[in-house]
PDB file of C-alpha atoms in Angstrom:
ATOM      1  CA  MET A   1       0.013   0.043   0.129  1.00  0.00           C
ATOM      2  CA  MET A   2       1.312   3.617  -0.784  1.00  0.00           C
ATOM      3  CA  ASN A   3       1.551   6.564   1.865  1.00  0.00           C
ATOM      4  CA  TYR A   4      -0.266   9.586   0.842  1.00  0.00           C
ATOM      5  CA  PRO A   5       2.341  12.730   2.071  1.00  0.00           C
ATOM      6  CA  THR A   6       2.248  14.173   5.161  1.00  0.00           C
ATOM      7  CA  SER A   7       0.974  17.826   5.386  1.00  0.00           C
ATOM      8  CA  GLU A   8       4.587  18.629   6.270  1.00  0.00           C
ATOM      9  CA  ASP A   9       6.114  16.848   3.250  1.00  0.00           C
ATOM     10  CA  ILE A  10       3.966  18.136   0.767  1.00  0.00           C
ATOM     11  CA  GLN A  11       5.456  21.578   2.069  1.00  0.00           C
ATOM     12  CA  THR A  12       8.805  20.405   0.811  1.00  0.00           C
ATOM     13  CA  LEU A  13       7.231  19.728  -2.389  1.00  0.00           C
ATOM     14  CA  SER A  14       6.882  21.968  -5.338  1.00  0.00           C
ATOM     15  CA  LEU A  15       3.735  21.832  -6.634  1.00  0.00           C
ATOM     16  CA  ARG A  16       2.137  23.161 -10.160  1.00  0.00           C
ATOM     17  CA  ASN A  17      -1.035  23.392 -10.953  1.00  0.00           C
ATOM     18  CA  HIS A  18      -2.622  22.283 -13.888  1.00  0.00           C
ATOM     19  CA  ILE A  19      -5.884  23.819 -15.126  1.00  0.00           C
ATOM     20  CA  TRP A  20      -7.888  20.628 -16.381  1.00  0.00           C
ATOM     21  CA  SER A  21      -9.349  20.868 -20.109  1.00  0.00           C
ATOM     22  CA  TYR A  22     -11.234  19.305 -22.686  1.00  0.00           C
ATOM     23  CA  GLY A  23      -9.511  16.460 -23.908  1.00  0.00           C
ATOM     24  CA  ASP A  24      -6.863  16.329 -21.183  1.00  0.00           C
ATOM     25  CA  THR A  25      -5.696  12.901 -19.650  1.00  0.00           C
ATOM     26  CA  PHE A  26      -3.339  11.856 -16.711  1.00  0.00           C
ATOM     27  CA  PRO A  27      -0.753   9.936 -19.226  1.00  0.00           C
ATOM     28  CA  ASN A  28      -0.664  13.314 -21.547  1.00  0.00           C
ATOM     29  CA  LEU A  29       0.116  15.281 -18.554  1.00  0.00           C
ATOM     30  CA  ALA A  30       2.332  13.124 -16.953  1.00  0.00           C
ATOM     31  CA  PHE A  31       4.491  13.154 -20.558  1.00  0.00           C
ATOM     32  CA  GLU A  32       4.454  16.537 -20.307  1.00  0.00           C
ATOM     33  CA  HIS A  33       5.396  16.839 -16.600  1.00  0.00           C
ATOM     34  CA  TYR A  34       7.682  13.932 -16.032  1.00  0.00           C
ATOM     35  CA  GLY A  35       8.614  12.257 -19.794  1.00  0.00           C
ATOM     36  CA  SER A  36       6.347   9.136 -19.189  1.00  0.00           C
ATOM     37  CA  ALA A  37       2.962   8.786 -19.761  1.00  0.00           C
ATOM     38  CA  GLU A  38       3.550   5.446 -17.649  1.00  0.00           C
ATOM     39  CA  LEU A  39       4.031   8.022 -14.465  1.00  0.00           C
ATOM     40  CA  TRP A  40       0.163   9.252 -15.278  1.00  0.00           C
ATOM     41  CA  TRP A  41      -0.328   7.846 -11.572  1.00  0.00           C
ATOM     42  CA  VAL A  42       1.611   9.746  -9.547  1.00  0.00           C
ATOM     43  CA  ILE A  43      -0.453  12.709 -10.279  1.00  0.00           C
ATOM     44  CA  SER A  44      -3.745  10.880  -9.704  1.00  0.00           C
ATOM     45  CA  PHE A  45      -3.211   9.883  -6.450  1.00  0.00           C
ATOM     46  CA  PHE A  46      -1.386  13.287  -4.819  1.00  0.00           C
ATOM     47  CA  ASN A  47      -5.228  14.906  -6.272  1.00  0.00           C
ATOM     48  CA  LYS A  48      -6.864  12.294  -5.026  1.00  0.00           C
ATOM     49  CA  LYS A  49      -9.254  11.597  -7.849  1.00  0.00           C
ATOM     50  CA  PRO A  50      -8.561   8.072  -9.316  1.00  0.00           C
ATOM     51  CA  ALA A  51     -10.089   8.410 -12.921  1.00  0.00           C
ATOM     52  CA  GLU A  52     -10.513  11.685 -15.035  1.00  0.00           C
ATOM     53  CA  PHE A  53     -13.934  11.170 -15.792  1.00  0.00           C
ATOM     54  CA  LEU A  54     -13.694  12.954 -11.381  1.00  0.00           C
ATOM     55  CA  TYR A  55     -12.534  16.089 -13.424  1.00  0.00           C
ATOM     56  CA  ASN A  56     -14.495  18.692 -14.687  1.00  0.00           C
ATOM     57  CA  ARG A  57     -13.173  21.763 -16.966  1.00  0.00           C
ATOM     58  CA  GLY A  58     -11.149  24.420 -15.120  1.00  0.00           C
ATOM     59  CA  ASP A  59     -10.877  22.055 -11.762  1.00  0.00           C
ATOM     60  CA  ILE A  60      -7.215  22.789 -10.762  1.00  0.00           C
ATOM     61  CA  VAL A  61      -4.707  19.685 -11.352  1.00  0.00           C
ATOM     62  CA  VAL A  62      -1.518  19.906  -8.876  1.00  0.00           C
ATOM     63  CA  VAL A  63       1.684  18.516 -10.204  1.00  0.00           C
ATOM     64  CA  PRO A  64       4.166  17.432  -7.178  1.00  0.00           C
ATOM     65  CA  PHE A  65       7.932  17.934  -8.110  1.00  0.00           C
ATOM     66  CA  PRO A  66      10.834  15.847  -7.682  1.00  0.00           C
ATOM     67  CA  LEU A  67       9.194  13.208  -8.639  1.00  0.00           C
ATOM     68  CA  GLU A  68      12.182  10.752  -6.946  1.00  0.00           C
ATOM     69  CA  ARG A  69      10.770  12.476  -3.921  1.00  0.00           C
ATOM     70  CA  VAL A  70       6.810  12.378  -4.660  1.00  0.00           C
ATOM     71  CA  LEU A  71       8.018   8.479  -5.190  1.00  0.00           C
ATOM     72  CA  ALA A  72       9.643   8.766  -2.256  1.00  0.00           C
ATOM     73  CA  LEU A  73       7.135   9.777   0.110  1.00  0.00           C
ATOM     74  CA  TYR A  74       4.848   6.924  -1.196  1.00  0.00           C
ATOM     75  CA  GLY A  75       7.204   4.678  -0.737  1.00  0.00           C
ATOM     76  CA  TYR A  76       7.949   3.830  -3.423  1.00  0.00           C
ATOM     77  CA  PHE A  77      11.308   3.476  -3.595  1.00  0.00           C
TER      78      PHE A  77
END
């Protein structure tokens, strides 16, 4: 089971806001920000919304950085 970062952990991250728009997908966002569509789940898990249909146009999606730190906080490493 993955760990969700604590509020203290989140304060150590850099966060970029993305405004959800028509045609957005988690894989596309992951490719744009991390260079790999396979990392879509990092963004999904961080935002606590596991599926794209839960977003509406105009919703804010937070993309956390640096990737290595996020993965470590998730307990992935």
